[in-house]
Coordinates of N, CA and C and ligand atoms in Angstrom, one line a residue:
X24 N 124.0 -81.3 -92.9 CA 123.2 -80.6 -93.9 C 123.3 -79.1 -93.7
X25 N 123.4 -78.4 -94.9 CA 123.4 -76.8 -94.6 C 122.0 -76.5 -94.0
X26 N 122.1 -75.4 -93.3 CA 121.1 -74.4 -93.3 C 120.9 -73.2 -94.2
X27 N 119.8 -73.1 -95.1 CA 120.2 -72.2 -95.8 C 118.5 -71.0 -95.6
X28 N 118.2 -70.0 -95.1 CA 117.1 -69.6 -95.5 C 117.0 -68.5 -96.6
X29 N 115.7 -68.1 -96.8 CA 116.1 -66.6 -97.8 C 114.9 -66.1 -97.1
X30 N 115.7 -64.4 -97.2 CA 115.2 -63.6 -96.4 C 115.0 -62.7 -97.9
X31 N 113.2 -62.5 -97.8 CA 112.3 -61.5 -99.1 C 112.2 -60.3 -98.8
X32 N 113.3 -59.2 -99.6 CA 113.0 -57.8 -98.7 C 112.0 -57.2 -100.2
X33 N 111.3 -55.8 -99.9 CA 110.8 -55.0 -100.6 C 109.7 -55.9 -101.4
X34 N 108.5 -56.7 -100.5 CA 107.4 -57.0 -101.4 C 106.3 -56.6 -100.8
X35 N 105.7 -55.7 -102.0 CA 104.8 -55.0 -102.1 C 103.5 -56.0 -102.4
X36 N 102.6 -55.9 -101.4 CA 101.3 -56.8 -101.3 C 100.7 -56.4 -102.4
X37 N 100.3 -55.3 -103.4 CA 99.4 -55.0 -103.8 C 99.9 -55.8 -105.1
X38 N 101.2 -55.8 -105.6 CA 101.6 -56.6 -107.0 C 102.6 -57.4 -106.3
X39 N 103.4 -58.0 -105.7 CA 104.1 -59.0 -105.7 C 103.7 -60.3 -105.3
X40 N 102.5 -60.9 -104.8 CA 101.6 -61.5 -104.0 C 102.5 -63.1 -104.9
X41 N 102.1 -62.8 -105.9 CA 102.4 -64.1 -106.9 C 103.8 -64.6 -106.7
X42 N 104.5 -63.7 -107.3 CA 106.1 -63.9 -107.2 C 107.0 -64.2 -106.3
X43 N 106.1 -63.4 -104.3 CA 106.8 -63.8 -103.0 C 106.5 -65.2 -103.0
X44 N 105.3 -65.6 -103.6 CA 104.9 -67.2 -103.0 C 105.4 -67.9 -103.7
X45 N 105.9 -67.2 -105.3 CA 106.8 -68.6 -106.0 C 108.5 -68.4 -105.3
X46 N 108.8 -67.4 -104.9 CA 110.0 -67.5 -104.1 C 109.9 -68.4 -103.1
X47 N 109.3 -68.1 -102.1 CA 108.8 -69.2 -100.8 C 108.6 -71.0 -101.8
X48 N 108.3 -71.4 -102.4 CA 107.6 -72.5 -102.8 C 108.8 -73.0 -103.6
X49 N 109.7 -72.4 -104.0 CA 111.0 -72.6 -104.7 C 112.0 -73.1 -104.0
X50 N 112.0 -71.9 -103.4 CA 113.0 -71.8 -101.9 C 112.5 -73.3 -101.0
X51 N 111.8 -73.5 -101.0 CA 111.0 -74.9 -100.2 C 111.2 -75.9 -101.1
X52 N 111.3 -75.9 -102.4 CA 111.3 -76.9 -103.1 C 112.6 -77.7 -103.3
X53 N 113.9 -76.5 -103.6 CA 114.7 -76.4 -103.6 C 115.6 -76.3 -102.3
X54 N 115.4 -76.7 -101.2 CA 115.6 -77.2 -99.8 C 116.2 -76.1 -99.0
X55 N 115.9 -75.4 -99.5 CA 115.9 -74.3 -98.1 C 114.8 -74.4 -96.6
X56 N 115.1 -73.7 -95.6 CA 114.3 -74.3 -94.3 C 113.0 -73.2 -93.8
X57 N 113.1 -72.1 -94.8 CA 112.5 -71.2 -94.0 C 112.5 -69.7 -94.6
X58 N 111.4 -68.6 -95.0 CA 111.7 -67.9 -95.7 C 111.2 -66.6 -94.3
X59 N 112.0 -65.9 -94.3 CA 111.2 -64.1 -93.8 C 111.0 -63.3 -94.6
X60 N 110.1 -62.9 -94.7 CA 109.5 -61.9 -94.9 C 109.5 -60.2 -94.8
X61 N 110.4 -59.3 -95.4 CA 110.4 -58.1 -94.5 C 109.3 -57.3 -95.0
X62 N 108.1 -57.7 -94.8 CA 106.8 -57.1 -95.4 C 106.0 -57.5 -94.4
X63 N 104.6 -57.0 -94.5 CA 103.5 -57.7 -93.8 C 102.4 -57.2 -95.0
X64 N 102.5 -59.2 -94.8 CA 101.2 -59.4 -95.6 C 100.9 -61.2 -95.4
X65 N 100.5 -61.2 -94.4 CA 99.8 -62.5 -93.9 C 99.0 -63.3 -94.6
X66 N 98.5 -62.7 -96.0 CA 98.0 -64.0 -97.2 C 98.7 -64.8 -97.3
X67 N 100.4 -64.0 -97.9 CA 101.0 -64.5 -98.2 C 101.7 -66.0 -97.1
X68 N 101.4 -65.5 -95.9 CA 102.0 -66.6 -94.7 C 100.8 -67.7 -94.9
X69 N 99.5 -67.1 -94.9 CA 98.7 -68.2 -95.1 C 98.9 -69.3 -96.4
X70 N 98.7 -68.6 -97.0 CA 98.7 -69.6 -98.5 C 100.2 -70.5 -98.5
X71 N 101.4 -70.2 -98.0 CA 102.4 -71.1 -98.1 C 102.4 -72.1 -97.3
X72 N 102.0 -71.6 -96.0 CA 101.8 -72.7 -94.7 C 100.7 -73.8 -95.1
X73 N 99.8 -73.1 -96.1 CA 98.9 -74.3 -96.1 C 99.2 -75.1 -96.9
X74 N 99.7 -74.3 -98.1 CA 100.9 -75.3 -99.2 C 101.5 -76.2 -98.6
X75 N 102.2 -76.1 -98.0 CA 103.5 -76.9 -96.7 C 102.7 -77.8 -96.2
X76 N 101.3 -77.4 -95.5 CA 101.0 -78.9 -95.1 C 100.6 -79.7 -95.8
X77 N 99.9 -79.2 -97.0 CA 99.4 -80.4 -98.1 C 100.6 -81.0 -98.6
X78 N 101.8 -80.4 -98.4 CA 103.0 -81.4 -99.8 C 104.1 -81.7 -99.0
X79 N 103.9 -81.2 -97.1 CA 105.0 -81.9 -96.2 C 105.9 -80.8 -96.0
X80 N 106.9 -81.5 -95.3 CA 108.2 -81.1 -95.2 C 108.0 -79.6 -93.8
X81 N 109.1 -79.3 -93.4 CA 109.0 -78.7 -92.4 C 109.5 -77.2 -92.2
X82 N 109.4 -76.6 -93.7 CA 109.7 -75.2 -94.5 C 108.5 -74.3 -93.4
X83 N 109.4 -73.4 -93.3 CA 108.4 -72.3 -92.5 C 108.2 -70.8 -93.0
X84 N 107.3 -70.1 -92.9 CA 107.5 -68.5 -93.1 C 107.3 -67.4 -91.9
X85 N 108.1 -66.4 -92.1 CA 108.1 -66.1 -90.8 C 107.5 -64.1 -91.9
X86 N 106.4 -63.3 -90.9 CA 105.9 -62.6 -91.9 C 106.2 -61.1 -91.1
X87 N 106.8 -60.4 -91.7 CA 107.1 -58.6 -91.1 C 108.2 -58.7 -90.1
X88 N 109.2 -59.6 -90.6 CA 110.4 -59.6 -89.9 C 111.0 -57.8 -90.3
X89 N 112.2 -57.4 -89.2 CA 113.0 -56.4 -89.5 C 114.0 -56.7 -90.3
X90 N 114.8 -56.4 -91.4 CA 115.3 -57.2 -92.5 C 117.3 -56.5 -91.7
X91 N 117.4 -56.0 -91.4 CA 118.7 -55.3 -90.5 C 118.9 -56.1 -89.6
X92 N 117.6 -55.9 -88.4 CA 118.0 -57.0 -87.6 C 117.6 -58.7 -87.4
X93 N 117.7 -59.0 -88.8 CA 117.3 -60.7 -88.9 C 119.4 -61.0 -90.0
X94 N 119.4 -59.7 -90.4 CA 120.8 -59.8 -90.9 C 121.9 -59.9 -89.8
X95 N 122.1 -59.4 -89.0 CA 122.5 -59.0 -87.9 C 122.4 -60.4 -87.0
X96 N 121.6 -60.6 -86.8 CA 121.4 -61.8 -85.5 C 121.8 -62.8 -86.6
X97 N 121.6 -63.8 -87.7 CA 122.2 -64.3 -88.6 C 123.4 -64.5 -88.5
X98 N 124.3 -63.2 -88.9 CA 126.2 -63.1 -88.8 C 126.3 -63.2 -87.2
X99 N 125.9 -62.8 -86.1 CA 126.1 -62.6 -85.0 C 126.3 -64.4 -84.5
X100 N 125.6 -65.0 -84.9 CA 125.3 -66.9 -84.8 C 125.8 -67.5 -86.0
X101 N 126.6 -66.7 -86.7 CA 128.1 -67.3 -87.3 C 127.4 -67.7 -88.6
X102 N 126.3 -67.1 -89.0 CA 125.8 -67.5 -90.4 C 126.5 -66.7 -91.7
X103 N 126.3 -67.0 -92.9 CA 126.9 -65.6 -93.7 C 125.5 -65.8 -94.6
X104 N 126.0 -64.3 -95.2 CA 125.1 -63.6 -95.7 C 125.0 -63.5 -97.7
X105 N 124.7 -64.1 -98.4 CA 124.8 -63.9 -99.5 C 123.2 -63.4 -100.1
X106 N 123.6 -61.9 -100.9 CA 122.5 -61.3 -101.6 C 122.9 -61.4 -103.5
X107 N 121.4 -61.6 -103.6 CA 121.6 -62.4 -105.1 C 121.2 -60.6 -105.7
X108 N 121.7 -60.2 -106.9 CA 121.7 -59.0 -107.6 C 122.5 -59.4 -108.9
X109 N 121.9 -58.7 -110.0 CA 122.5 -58.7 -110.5 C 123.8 -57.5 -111.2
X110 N 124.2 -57.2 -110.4 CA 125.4 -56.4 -110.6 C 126.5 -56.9 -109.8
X111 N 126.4 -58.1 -108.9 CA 127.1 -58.7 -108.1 C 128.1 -59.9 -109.4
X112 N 128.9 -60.8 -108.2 CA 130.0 -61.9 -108.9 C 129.0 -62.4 -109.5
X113 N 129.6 -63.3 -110.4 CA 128.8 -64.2 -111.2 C 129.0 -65.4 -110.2
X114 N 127.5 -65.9 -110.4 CA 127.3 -67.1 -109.1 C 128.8 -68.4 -109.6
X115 N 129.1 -68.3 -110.8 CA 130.1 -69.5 -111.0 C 131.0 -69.3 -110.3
X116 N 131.7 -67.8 -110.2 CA 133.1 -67.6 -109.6 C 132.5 -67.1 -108.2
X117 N 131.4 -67.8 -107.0 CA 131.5 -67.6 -106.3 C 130.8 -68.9 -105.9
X118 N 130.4 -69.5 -106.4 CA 130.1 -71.1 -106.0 C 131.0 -72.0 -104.6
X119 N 132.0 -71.8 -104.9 CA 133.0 -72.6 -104.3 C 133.1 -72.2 -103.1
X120 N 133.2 -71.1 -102.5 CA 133.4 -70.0 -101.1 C 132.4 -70.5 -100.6
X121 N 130.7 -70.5 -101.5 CA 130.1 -70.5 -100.4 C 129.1 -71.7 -100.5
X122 N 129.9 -73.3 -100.9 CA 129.7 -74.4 -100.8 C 130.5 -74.7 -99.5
X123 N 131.3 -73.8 -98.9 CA 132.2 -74.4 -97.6 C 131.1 -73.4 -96.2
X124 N 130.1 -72.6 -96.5 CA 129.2 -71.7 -96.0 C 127.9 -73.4 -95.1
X125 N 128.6 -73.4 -93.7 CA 127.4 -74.3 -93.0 C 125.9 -73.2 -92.6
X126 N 125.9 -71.8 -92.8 CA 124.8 -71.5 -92.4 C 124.6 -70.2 -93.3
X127 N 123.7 -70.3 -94.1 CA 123.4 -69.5 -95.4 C 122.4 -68.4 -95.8
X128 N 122.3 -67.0 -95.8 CA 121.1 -66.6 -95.9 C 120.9 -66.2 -96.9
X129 N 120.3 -66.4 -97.8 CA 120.1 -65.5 -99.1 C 119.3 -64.4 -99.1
X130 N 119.6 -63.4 -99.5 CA 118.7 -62.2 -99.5 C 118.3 -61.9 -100.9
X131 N 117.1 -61.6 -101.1 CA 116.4 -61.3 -102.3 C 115.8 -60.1 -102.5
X132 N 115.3 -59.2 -103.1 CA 114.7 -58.0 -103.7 C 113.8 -58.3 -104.6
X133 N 113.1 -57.1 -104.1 CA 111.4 -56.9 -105.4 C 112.2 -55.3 -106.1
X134 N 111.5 -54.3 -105.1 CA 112.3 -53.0 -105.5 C 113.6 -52.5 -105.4
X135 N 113.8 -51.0 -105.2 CA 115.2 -51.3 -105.4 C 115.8 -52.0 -103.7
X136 N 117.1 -52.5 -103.6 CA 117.5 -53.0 -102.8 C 118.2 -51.7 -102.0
X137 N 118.2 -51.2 -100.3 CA 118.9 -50.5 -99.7 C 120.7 -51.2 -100.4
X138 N 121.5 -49.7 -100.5 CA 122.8 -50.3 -100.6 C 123.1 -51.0 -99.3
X139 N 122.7 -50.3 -98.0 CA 123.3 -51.1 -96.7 C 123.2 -53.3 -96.6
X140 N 122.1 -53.1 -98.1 CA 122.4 -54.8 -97.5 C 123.8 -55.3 -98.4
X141 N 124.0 -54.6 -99.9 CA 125.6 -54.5 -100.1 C 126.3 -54.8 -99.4
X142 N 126.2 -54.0 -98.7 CA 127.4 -54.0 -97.3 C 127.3 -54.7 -96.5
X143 N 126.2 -55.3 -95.6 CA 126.1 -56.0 -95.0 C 126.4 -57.6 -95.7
X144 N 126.3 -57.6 -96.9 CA 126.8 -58.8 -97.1 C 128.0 -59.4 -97.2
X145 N 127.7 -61.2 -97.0 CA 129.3 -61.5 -97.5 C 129.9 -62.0 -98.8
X146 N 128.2 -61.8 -99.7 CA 128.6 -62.2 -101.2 C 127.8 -61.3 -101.7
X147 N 127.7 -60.8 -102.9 CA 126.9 -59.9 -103.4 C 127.1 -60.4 -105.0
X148 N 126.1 -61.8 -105.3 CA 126.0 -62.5 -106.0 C 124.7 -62.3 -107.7
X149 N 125.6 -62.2 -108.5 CA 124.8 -62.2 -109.8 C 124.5 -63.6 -110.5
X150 N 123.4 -64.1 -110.5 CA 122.9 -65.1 -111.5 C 123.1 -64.8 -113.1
X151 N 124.2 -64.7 -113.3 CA 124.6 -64.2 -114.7 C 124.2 -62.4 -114.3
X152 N 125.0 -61.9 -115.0 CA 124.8 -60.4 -114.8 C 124.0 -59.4 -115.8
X153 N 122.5 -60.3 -116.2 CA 121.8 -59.6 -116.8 C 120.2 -59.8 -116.1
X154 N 119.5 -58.7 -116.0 CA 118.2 -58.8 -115.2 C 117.7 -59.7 -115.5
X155 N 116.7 -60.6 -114.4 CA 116.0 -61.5 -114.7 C 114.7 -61.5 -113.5
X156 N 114.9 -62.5 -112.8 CA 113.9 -63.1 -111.6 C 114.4 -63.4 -110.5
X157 N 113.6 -62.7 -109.7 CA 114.1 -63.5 -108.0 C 113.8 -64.7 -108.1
X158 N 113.2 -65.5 -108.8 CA 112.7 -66.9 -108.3 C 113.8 -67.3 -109.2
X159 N 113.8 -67.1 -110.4 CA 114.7 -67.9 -111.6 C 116.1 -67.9 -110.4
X160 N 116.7 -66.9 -110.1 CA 118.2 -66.3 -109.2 C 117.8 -67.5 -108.2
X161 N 116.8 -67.4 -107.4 CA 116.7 -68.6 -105.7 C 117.3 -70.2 -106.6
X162 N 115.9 -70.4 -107.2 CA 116.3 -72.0 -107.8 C 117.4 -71.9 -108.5
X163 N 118.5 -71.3 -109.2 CA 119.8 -71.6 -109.9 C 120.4 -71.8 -108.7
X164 N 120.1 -70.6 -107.8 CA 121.7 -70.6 -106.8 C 121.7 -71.6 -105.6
X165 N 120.2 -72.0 -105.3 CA 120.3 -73.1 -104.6 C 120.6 -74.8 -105.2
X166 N 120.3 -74.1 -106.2 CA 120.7 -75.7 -107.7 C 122.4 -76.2 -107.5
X167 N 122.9 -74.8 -107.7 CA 124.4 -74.7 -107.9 C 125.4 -75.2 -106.6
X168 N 125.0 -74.5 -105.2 CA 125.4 -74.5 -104.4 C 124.8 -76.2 -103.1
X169 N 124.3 -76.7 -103.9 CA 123.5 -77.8 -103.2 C 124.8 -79.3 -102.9
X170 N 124.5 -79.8 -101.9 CA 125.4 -80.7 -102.0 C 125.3 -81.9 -102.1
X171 N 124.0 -82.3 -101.9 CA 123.1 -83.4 -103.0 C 122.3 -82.9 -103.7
X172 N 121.1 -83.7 -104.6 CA 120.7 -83.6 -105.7 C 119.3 -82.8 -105.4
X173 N 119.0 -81.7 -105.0 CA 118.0 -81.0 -104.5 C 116.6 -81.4 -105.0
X174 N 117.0 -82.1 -106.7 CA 115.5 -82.4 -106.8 C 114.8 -83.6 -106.6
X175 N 115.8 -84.2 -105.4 CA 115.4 -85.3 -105.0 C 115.2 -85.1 -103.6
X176 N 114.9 -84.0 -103.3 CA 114.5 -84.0 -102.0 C 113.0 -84.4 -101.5
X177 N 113.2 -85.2 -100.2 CA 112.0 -85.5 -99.5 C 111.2 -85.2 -98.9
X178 N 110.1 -85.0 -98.8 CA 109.2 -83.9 -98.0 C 108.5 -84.7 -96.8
X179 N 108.8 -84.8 -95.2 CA 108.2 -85.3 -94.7 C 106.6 -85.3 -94.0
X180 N 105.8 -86.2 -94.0 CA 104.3 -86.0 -93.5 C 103.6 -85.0 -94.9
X181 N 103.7 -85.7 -96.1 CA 103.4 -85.2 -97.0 C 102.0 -85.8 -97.0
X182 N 100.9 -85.2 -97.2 CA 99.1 -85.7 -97.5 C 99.5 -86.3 -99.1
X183 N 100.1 -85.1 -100.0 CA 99.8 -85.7 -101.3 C 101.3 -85.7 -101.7
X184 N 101.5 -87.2 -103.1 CA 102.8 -86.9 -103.5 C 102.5 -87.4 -104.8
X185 N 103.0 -86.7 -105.9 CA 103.2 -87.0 -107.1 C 103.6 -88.8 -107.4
X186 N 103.1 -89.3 -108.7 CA 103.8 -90.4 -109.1 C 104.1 -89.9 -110.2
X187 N 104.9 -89.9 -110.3 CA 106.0 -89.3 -111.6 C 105.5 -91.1 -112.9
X188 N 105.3 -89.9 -114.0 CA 104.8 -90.5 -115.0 C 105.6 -90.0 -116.4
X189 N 105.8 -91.1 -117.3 CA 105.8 -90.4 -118.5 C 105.2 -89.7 -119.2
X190 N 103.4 -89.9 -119.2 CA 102.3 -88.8 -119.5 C 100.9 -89.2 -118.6
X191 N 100.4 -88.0 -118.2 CA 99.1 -87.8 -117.6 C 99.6 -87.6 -116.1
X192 N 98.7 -87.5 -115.1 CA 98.9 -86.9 -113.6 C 98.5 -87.9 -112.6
X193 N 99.5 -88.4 -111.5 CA 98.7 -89.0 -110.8 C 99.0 -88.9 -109.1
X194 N 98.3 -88.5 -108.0 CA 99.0 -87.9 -107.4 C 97.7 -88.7 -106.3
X195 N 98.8 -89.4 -105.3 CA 98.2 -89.9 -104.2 C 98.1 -89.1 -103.0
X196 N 97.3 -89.2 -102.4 CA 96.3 -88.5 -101.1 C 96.3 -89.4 -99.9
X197 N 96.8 -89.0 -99.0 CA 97.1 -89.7 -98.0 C 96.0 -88.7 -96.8
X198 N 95.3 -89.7 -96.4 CA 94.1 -89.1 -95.3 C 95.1 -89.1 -94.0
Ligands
LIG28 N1 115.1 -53.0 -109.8 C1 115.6 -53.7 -108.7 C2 117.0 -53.2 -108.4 O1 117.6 -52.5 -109.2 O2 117.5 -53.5 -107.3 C3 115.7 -55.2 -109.0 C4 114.4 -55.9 -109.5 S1 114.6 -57.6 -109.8 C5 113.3 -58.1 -110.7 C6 114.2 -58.3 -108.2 C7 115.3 -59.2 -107.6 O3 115.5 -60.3 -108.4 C8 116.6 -58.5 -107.3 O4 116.6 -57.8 -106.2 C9 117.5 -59.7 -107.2 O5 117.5 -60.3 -105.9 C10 116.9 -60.7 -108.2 N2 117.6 -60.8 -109.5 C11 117.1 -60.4 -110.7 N3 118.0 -60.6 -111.6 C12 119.1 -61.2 -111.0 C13 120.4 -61.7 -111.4 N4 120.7 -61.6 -112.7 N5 121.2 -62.2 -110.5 C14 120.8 -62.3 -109.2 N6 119.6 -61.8 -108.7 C15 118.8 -61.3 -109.6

């Protein structure tokens, strides 16, 4: 199974609060293992961790990492680096390179992005090459690049789990 995490650079606690945690919850949903954080803002760590334990699975966040040196130690332990932008490849004509990628980091942006993560990267990947969303960008490229069916992923020591219905909600609670 890949490893893939995504590392959140440039979120600003005062307005991104919403959007880091649908990144995290995405990224988790969508089977990634683990998101850093190059910010500090420890709501945000609380409210996902507590998420995680109500719906399972073993997704972590890690909060006011150094975003250089979590890149760095990454490639150094033979991972590569792919940053989602949109001025980068189009994710189609870069799919294939980095479906052969066993240890994956995705980098994402709120503000502008330093050019040094450019460079430091080993893909500098566009979800289609017109602006959109870091979360819309995480769920396609983890959709695309997946090598089973991501939305059939299992969440273990889960308290609550959906019963998937044609209509209305029903969702078991496990004490
Ligand atoms: N204004 C910022 C800049 O110029 O770097 C980008 C803001 S954008 C809302 C926030 C993040 O969403 C970007 O850093 C990128 O990671 C992601 N994003 C937005 N549109 C994208 C696209 N078409 N392809 C890949 N990533 C995208």
């Amino acid at each position: 199974m890949k490893r893939i995490v995504i590392l959140r650079l440039g979120h600003r606690p005062q307005r991104d609060k919403r959007i880091t945690t649908h990144v995290a919850l995405t990224a988790r949903a969508f089977g990634a293992e683990g998101i850093l954080l190059a910010s500090n803002d420890p709501s945000i760590t609380r409210s996902v961790t507590q998420m995680c334990q109500r719906w399972g699975g073993e997704f972590y966040i890690r909060n006011d990492v150094k975003w250089k040196t979590e890149i760095k130690k990454w490639k150094s332990e033979g991972g590569k680096v792919c940053h989602l932008s949109m001025y980068g490849i189009n994710l189609p004509d870069a799919v294939a390179s980095m479906q052969g990628c066993e240890k994956l980091m995705i980098v994402v942006g709120a503000e502008k992005v330093p050019f040094e993560v450019y460079e430091l990267a080993d893909w500098n990947v566009a979800v289609g090459n017109q602006p959109h969303s870091e979360v819309a960008a995480v769920a396609v490229t983890l959709d695309r690049i997946a090598e089973d069916e991501p939305l059939k992923n299992e969440f273990k020591d889960a308290q609550l789990h959906v019963v998937p219905m044609d209509r209305g909600k029903k969702v078991i609670e496990n004490s």
